[in-house]
Coordinates of C-alpha atoms and ligand atoms in Angstrom, one line a residue:
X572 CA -4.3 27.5 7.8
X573 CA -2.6 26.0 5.1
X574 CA -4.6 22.5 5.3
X575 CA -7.9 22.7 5.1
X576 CA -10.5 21.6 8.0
X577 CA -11.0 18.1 8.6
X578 CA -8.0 17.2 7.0
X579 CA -7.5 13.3 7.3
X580 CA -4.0 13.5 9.5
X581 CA -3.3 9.8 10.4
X582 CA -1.5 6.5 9.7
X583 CA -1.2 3.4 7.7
X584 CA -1.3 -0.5 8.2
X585 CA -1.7 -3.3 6.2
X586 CA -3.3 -6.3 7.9
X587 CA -0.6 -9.0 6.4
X588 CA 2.0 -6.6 7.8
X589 CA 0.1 -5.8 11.4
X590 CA -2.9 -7.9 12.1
X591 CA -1.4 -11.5 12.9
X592 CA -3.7 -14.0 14.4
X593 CA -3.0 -15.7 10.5
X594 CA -5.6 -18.9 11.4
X595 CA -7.5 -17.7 14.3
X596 CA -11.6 -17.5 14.4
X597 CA -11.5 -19.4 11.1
X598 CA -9.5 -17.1 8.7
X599 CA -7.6 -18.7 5.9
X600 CA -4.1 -18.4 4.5
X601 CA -3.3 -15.9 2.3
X602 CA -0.4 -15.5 -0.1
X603 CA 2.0 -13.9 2.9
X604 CA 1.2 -16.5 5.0
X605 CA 3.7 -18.6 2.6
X606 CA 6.1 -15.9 2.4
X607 CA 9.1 -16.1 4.4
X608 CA 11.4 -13.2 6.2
X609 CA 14.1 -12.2 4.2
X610 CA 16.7 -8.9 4.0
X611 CA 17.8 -6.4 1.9
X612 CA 20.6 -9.1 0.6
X613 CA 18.7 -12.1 0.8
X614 CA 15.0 -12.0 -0.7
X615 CA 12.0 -13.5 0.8
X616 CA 11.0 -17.1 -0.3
X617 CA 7.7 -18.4 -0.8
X618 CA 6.8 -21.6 0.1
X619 CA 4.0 -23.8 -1.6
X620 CA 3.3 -25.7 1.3
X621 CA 3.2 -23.7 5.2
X622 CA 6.7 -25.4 6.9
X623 CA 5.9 -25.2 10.7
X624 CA 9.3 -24.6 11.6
X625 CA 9.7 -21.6 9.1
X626 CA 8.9 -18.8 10.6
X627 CA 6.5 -16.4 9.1
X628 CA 6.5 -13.2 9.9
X629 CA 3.0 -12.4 8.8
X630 CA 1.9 -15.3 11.2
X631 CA 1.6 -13.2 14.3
X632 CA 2.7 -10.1 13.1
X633 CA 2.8 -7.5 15.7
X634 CA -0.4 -9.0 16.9
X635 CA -2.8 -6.0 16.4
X636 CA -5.8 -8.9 16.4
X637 CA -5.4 -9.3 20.2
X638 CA -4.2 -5.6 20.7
X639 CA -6.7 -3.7 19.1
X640 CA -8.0 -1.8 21.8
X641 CA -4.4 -0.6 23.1
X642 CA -3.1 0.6 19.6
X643 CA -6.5 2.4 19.0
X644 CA -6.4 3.8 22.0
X645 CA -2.8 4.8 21.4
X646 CA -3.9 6.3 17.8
X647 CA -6.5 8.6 19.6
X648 CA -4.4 9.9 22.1
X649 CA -2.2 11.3 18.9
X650 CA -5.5 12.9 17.9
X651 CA -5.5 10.7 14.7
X652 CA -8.5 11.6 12.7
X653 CA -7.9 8.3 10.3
X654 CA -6.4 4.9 10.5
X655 CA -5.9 3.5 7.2
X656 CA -5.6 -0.6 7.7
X657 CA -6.8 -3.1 5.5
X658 CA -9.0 -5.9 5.9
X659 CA -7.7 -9.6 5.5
X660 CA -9.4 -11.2 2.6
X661 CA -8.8 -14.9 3.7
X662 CA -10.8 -13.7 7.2
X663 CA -13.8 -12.8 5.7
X664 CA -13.4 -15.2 2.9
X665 CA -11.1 -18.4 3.9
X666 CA -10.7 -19.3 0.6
X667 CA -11.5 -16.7 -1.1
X668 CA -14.5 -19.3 -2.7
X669 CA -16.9 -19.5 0.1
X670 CA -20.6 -18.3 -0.5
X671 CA -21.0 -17.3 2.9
X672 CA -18.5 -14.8 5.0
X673 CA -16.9 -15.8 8.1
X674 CA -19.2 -13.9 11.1
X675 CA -16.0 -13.7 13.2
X676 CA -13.7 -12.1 10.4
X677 CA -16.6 -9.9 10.1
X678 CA -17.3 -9.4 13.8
X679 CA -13.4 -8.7 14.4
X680 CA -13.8 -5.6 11.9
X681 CA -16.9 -4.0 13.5
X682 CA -15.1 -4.1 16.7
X683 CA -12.0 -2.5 15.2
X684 CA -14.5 0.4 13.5
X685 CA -16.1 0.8 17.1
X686 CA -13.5 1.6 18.7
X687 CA -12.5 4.1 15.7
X688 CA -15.5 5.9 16.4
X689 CA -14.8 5.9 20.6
X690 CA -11.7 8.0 19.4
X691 CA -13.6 10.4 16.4
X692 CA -11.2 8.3 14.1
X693 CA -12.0 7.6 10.3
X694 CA -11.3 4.8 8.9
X695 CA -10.2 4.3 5.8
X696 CA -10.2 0.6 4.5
X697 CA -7.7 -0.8 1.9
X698 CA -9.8 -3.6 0.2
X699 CA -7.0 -5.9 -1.1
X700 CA -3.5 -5.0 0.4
X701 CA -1.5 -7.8 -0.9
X702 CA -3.5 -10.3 0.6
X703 CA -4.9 -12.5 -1.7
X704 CA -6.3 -15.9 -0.7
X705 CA -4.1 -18.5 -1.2
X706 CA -6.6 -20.5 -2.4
X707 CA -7.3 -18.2 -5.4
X708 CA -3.5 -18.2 -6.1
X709 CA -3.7 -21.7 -6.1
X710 CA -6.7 -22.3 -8.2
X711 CA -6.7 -19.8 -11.0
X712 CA -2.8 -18.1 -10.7
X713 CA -4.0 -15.2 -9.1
X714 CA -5.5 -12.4 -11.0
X715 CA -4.3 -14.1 -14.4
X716 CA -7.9 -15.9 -14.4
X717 CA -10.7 -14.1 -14.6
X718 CA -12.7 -16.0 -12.0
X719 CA -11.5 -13.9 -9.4
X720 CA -13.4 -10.7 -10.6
X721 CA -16.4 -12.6 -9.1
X722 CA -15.0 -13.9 -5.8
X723 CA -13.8 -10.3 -5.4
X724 CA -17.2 -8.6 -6.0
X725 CA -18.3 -10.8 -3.4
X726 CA -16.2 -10.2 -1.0
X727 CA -16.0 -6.0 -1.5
X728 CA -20.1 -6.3 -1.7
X729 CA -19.8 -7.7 1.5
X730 CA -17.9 -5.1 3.0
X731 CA -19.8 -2.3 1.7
X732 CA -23.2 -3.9 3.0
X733 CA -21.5 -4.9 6.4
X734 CA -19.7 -1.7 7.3
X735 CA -21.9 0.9 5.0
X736 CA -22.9 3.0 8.3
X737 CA -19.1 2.4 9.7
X738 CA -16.9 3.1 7.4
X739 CA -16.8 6.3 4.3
X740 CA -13.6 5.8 2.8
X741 CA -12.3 2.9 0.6
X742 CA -9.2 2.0 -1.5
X743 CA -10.0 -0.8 -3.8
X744 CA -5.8 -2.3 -4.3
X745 CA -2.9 -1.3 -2.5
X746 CA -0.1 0.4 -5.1
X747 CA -2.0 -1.4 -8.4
X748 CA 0.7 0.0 -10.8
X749 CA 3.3 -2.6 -9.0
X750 CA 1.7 -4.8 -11.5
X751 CA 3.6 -3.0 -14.3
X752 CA 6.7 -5.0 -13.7
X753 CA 7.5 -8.7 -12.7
X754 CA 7.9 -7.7 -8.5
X755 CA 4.0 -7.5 -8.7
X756 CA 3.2 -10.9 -9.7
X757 CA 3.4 -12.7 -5.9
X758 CA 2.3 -9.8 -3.7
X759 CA 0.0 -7.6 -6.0
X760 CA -0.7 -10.0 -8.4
X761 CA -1.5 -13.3 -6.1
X762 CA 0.5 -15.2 -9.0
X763 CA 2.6 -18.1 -7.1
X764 CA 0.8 -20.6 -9.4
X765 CA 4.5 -20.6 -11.3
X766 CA 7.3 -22.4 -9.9
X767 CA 9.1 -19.2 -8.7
X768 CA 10.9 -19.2 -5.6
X769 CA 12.2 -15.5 -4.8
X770 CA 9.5 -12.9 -3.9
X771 CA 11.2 -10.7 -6.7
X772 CA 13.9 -10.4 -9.3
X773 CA 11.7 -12.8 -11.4
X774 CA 12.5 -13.7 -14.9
X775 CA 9.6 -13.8 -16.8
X776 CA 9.0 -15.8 -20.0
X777 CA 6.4 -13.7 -22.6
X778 CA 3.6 -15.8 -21.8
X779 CA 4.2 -14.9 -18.3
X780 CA 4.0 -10.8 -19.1
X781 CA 0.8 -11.4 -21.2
X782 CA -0.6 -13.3 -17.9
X783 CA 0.4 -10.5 -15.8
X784 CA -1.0 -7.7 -17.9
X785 CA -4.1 -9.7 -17.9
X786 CA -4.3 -10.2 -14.4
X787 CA -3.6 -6.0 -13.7
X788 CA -6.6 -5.9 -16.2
X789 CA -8.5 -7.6 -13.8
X790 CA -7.7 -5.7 -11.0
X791 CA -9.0 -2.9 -13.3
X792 CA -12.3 -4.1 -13.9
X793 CA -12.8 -5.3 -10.6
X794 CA -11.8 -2.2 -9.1
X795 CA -14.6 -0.4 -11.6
X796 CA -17.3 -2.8 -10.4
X797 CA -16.2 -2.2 -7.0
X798 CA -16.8 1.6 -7.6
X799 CA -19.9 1.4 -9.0
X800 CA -21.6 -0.7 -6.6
X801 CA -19.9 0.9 -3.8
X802 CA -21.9 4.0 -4.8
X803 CA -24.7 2.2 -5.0
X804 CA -25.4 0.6 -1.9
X805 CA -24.2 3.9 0.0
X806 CA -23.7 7.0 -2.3
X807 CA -21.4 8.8 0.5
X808 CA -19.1 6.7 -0.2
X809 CA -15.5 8.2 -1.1
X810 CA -13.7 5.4 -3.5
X811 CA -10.2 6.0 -4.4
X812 CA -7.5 4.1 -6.0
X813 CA -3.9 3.7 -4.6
X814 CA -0.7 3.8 -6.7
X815 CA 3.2 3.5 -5.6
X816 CA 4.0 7.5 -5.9
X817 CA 7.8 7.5 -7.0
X818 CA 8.7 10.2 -9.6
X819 CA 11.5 9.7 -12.0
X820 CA 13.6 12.1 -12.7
X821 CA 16.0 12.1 -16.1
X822 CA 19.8 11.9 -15.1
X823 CA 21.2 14.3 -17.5
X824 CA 19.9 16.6 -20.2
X825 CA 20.7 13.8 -22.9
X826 CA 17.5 13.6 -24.9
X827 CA 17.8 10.0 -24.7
X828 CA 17.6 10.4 -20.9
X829 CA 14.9 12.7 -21.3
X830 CA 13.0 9.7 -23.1
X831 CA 14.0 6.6 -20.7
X832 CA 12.2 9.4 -17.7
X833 CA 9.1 9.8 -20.0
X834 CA 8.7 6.1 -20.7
X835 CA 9.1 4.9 -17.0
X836 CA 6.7 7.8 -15.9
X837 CA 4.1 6.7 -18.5
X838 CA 4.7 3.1 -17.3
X839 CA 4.8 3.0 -13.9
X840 CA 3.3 6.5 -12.6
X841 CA 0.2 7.0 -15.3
X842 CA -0.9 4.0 -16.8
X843 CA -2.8 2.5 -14.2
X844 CA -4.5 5.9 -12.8
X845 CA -5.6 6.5 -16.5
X846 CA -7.5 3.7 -16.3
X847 CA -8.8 4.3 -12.9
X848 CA -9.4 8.0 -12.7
X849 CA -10.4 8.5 -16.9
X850 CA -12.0 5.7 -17.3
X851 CA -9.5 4.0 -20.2
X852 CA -6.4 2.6 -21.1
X853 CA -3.7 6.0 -21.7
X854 CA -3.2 6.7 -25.4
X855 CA 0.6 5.1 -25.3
X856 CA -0.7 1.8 -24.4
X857 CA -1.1 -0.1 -27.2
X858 CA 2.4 1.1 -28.5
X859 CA 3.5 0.0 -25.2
X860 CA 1.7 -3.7 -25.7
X861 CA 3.0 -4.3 -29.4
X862 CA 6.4 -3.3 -28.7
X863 CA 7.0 -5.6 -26.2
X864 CA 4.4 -8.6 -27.7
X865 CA 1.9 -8.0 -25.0
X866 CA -1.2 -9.4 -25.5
X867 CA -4.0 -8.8 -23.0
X868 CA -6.5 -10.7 -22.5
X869 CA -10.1 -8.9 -22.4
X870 CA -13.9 -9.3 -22.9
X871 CA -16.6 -7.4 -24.2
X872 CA -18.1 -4.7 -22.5
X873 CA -14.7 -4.3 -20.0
X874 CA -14.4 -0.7 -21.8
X875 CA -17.7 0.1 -20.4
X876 CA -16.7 -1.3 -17.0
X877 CA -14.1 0.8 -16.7
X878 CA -15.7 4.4 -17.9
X879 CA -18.7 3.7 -15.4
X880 CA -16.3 2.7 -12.4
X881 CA -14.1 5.8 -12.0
X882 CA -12.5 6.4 -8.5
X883 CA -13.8 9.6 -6.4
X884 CA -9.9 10.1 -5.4
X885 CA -6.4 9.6 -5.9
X886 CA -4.1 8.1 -3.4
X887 CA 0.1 6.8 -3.4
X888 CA 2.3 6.2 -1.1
X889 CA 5.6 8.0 -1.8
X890 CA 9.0 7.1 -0.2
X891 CA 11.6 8.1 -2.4
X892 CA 12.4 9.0 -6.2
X893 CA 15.1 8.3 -8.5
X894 CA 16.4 9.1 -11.8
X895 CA 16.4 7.6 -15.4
X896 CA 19.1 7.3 -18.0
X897 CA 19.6 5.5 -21.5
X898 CA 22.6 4.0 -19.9
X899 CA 22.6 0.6 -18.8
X900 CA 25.6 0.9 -16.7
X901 CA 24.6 3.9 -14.1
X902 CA 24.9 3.3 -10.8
X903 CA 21.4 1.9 -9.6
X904 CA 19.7 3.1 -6.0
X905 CA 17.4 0.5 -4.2
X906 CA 13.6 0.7 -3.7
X907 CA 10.7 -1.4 -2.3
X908 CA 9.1 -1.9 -5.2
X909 CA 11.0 0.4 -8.3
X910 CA 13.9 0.5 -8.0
X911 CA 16.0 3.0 -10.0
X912 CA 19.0 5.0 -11.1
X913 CA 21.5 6.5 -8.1
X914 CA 20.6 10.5 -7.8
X915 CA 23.9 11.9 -6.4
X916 CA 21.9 15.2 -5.2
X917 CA 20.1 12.6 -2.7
X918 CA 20.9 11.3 0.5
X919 CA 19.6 8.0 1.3
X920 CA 18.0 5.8 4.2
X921 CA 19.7 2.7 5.8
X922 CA 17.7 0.4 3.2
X923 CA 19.6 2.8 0.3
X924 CA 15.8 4.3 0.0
X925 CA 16.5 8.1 -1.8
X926 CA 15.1 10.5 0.3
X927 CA 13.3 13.3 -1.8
X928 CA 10.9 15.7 -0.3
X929 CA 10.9 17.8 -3.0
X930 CA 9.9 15.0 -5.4
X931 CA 6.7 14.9 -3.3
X932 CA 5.8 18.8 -3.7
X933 CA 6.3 17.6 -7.5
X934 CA 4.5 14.5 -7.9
X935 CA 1.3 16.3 -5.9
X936 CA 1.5 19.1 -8.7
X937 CA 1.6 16.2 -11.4
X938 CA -0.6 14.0 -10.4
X939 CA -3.1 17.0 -10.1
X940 CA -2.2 18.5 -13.1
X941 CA -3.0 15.0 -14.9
X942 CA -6.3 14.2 -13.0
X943 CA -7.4 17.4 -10.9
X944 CA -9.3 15.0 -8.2
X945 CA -8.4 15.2 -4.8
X946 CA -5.1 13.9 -3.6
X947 CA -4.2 11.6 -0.6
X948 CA -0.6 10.7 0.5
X949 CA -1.5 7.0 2.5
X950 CA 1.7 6.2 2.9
X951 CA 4.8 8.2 3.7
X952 CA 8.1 7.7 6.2
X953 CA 11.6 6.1 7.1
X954 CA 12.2 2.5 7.6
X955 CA 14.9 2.9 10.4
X956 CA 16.5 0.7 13.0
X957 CA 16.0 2.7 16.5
X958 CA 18.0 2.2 19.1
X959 CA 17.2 2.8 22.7
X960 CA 19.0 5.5 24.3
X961 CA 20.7 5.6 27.3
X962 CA 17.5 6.5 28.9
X963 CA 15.6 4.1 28.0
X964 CA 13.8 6.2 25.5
X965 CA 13.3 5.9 21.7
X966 CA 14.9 9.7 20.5
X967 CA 14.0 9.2 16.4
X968 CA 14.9 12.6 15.7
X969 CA 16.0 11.4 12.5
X970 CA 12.1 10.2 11.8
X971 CA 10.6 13.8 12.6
X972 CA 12.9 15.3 10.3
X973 CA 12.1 13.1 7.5
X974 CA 8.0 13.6 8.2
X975 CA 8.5 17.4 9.0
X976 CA 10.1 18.3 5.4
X977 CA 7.9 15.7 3.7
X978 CA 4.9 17.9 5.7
X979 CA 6.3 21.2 4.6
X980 CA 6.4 19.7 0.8
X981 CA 2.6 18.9 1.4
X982 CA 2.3 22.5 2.5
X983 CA 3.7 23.9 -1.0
X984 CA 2.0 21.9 -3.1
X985 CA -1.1 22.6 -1.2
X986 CA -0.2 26.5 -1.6
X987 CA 0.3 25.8 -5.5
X988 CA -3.3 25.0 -5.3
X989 CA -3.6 21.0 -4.9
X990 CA -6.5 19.8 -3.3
X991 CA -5.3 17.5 -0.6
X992 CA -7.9 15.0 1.6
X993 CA -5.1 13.8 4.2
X994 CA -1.9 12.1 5.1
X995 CA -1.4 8.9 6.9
X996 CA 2.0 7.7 7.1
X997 CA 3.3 4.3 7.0
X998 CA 3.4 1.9 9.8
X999 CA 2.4 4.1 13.3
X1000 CA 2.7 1.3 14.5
X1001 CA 6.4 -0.9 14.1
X1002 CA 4.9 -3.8 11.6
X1003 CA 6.5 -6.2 9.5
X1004 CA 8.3 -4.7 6.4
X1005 CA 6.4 -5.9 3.0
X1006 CA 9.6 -6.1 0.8
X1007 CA 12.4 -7.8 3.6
X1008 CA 9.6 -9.0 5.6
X1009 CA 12.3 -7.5 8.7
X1010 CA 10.8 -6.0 12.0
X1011 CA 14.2 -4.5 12.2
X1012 CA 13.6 -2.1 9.7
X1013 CA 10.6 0.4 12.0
X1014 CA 8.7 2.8 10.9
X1015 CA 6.2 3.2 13.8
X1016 CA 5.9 6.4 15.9
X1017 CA 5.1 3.5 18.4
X1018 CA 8.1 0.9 19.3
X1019 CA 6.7 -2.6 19.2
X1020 CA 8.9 -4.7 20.7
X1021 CA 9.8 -8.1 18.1
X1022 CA 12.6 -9.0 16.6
X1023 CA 13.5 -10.1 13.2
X1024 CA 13.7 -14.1 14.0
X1025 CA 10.1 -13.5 16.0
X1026 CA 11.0 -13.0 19.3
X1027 CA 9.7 -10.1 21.7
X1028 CA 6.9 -9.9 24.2
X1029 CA 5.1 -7.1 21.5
X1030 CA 4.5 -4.5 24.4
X1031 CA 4.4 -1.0 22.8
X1032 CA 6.2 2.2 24.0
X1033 CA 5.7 5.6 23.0
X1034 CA 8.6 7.3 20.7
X1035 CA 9.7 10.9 20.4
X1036 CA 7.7 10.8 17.1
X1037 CA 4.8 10.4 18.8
X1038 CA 4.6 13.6 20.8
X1039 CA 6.2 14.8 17.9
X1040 CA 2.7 13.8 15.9
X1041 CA 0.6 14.6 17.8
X1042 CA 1.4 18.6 18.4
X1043 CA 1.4 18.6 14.1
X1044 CA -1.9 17.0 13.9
X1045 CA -3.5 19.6 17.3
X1046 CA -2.1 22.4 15.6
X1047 CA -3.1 21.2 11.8
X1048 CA 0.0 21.3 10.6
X1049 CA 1.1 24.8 11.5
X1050 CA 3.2 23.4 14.0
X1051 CA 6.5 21.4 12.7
Ligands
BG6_2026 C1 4.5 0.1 0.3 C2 3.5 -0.9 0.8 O1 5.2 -0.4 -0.8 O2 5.6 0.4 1.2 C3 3.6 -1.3 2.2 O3 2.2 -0.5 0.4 C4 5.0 -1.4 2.7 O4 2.9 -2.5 2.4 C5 5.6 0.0 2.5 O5 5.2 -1.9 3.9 C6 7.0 0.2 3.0 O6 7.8 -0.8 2.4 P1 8.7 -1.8 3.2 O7 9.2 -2.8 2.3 O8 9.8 -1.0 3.9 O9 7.8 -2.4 4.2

């Protein structure tokens, strides 16, 4: 067997994305709750105040709060042995600033992990997937103040206490290193306080980079703190860290592409697991910082933090790579959240994602290279529009074939002699797409049935992809 036993086959959800039920049982607004649907062409908005006739997508979602038990259910009949979700912030804390948790958001949670267990599922819970409060956006921009490090502790203390016989795996933030560029700042970063409108292409002023390098700090020590009293209050405990997996490539031999591929790989793909799996900032940082008049904004005793709170794992999603080039006038590919230069040895998805199996063979052999901890891929697959067939079926042929080579890449590196925990890809269920904020763009094994303006009556059907899964997952991979 290639993959070792009790290896962590599964999928991904993120409870903005999947959960809806945005102010039932006394949960709070979080920062998608403001943002609008968009597409590809036209980015989402974000709204300061909640407009009841804008819709939202992440208001209902796909409605996994009332549907629970089906999708669970649906999960185990795959033979899942994880489900990676996230917990909502805002419905354990409203605000973020309460001294006391919700018992409901809390009580919804334990019933989700209970019937995880029914179905020998583990879960594995993403602390903070771009779900800030939106009253700790409002109140101290996001992550740029430091307040938040405390209202965080808070709220991860309380999930360790609550669910420390429930649940052994943890992820403190969803893809951290989005906070390297200005697309972090609303979703990552919580950082609306700014009069911004679009979700991304933000212009930035330098005061505005020095605010956002302070808040990723944040994220850093909080994620530390997180680690090390995770550990404490249950020592089994496996803590990872998450990072957007996206190699880079350089687009010809020219030595100055050579450099453009090493600086955005030291950027985007190393500098915040340095800090997470070392223990420190990487030794190019404070180049990095002076070069571009970066100041961050630190206090004593943060080094320490971060040495004592090193993760157990590392985890990324990976959808796609691109290349790098001095030039500024190469044809550029899109991305969710890098975006990149055009590789013309790559085909691409419908959302002009680049689709690069072997880039995942060679970021697994990187990344364990760099770090040699065990590796997780927690997100992986196609954004697609299915169509029903003729039948009356969902045939996603074109879904299998993208998870079967991405499997088979898994398989190499893991032959190369990576040690790698599991795989859960992205969205088993159809959810709401974090960058368009779309329902049309599905990358569920299971067909919910919504629409992008919010219509649908959210039944769920079975694609070929499922039956697909679930003979991978019996036969532990052997079988593609
Ligand atoms: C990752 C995020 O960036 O990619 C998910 O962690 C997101 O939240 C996923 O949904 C796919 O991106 P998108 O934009 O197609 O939903």
């Amino acid at each position: 067997m290639t993959f070792k036993k009790g290896f962590l086959w599964g999928g991904a959800t993120a409870a903005n994305q999947f959960e809806g039920g945005w102010n039932e049982d006394g949960k709070g607004a979080s920062v998608p709750d403001h943002i609008r649907g968009g597409t590809v062409d036209s980015p989402r908005l974000w709204d300061r105040e909640i407009d009841p006739e804008v819709y939202y997508p992440s208001h209902e979602a796909v409605d996994f709060y009332h549907h629970y038990k089906e999708d669970i259910a649906l999960y185990g009949e795959m033979g899942f042995k994880c489900f990676r979700l996230s917990v909502n912030w805002s419905r354990i804390y409203p605000t973020g600033m309460e001294e006391t948790p919700n018992e409901k958001g809390l009580a919804f949670y334990h019933n989700v992990f209970a019937e995880c267990r029914k179905y020998n599922i583990e879960p594995l819970v993403t602390i903070s997937h771009y779900e800030l409060p939106w009253g700790l956006s409002e109140k101290y921009n996001g992550w740029a103040g430091r307040e938040v490090i405390g209202h965080f502790m808070r709220y991860a203390e309380t999930l360790f206490n609550e669910y420390r016989d429930e649940v052994r795996y943890w992820l403190t933030f969803n893809e951290i290193n989005n906070g390297v560029q200005s697309s972090g700042r609303i979703l990552s970063l919580g950082m609306t306080g700014i009069d911004h409108k679009p979700m991304f292409g933000i212009q930035e002023t330098p005061e505005e980079v020095n605010d956002r390098f302070t808040a990723l700090h944040h994220q850093f020590v909080a994620s530390a703190l997180a680690v090390k009293k995770g550990h404490e209050i249950n020592p089994d405990f496996q803590i990872g860290m998450m990072t957007i997996g996206h190699p880079v490539y350089a687009y010809t031999c020219n030595p100055d592409d050579v450099k453009a591929m090493n600086d955005e790989m030291n950027l985007r793909m190393y500098f915040c697991a340095d800090v997470q799996v070392r223990g420190h900032y990487p030794y190019f940082a404070k180049r990095y910082f002076e070069d571009n008049g970066i100041t961050v904004r630190t206090e004593p005793g943060d080094e320490e933090i971060l040495k004592e709170g090193k993760v157990d794992f590392l985890s990324f999603s990976y959808y796609m790579s691109s290349a790098s080039s001095a030039d500024p006038d190469v044809t550029k590919a899109q991305g969710n959240m890098f975006a990149g230069v055009k590789n013309p040895y790559l085909k691409a998805s419908e959302w002009g994602w680049q689709i690069d199996p072997k880039g995942l063979r060679i970021l697994l052999n990187t990344f364990y290279a760099r770090y040699e901890v065990p590796l997780m891929v927690v997100e992986n697959g196609l954004g697609a529009v299915d169509e029903r067939s003729e039948d009356g079926r969902f045939h996603d042929s074109y879904r299998i074939d993208y998870m079967r080579s991405h499997i088979e890449a898994m398989a190499e590196a893991v032959k190369d002699g990576v040690d790698l925990m599991g795989y859960t890809m992205w969205g088993c269920t159809d959810l709401v797409s974090a960058s368009t904020g779309e329902m049309k763009k599905r990358y569920g094994l299971i067909y919910v049935d919504k629409h992008n303006d919010g219509s649908g009556d959210l039944h769920r059907e079975r694609k070929d992809s499922f039956y697909w899964y679930k003979k991978v997952i019996a036969s532990n991979g052997e079988e593609l």
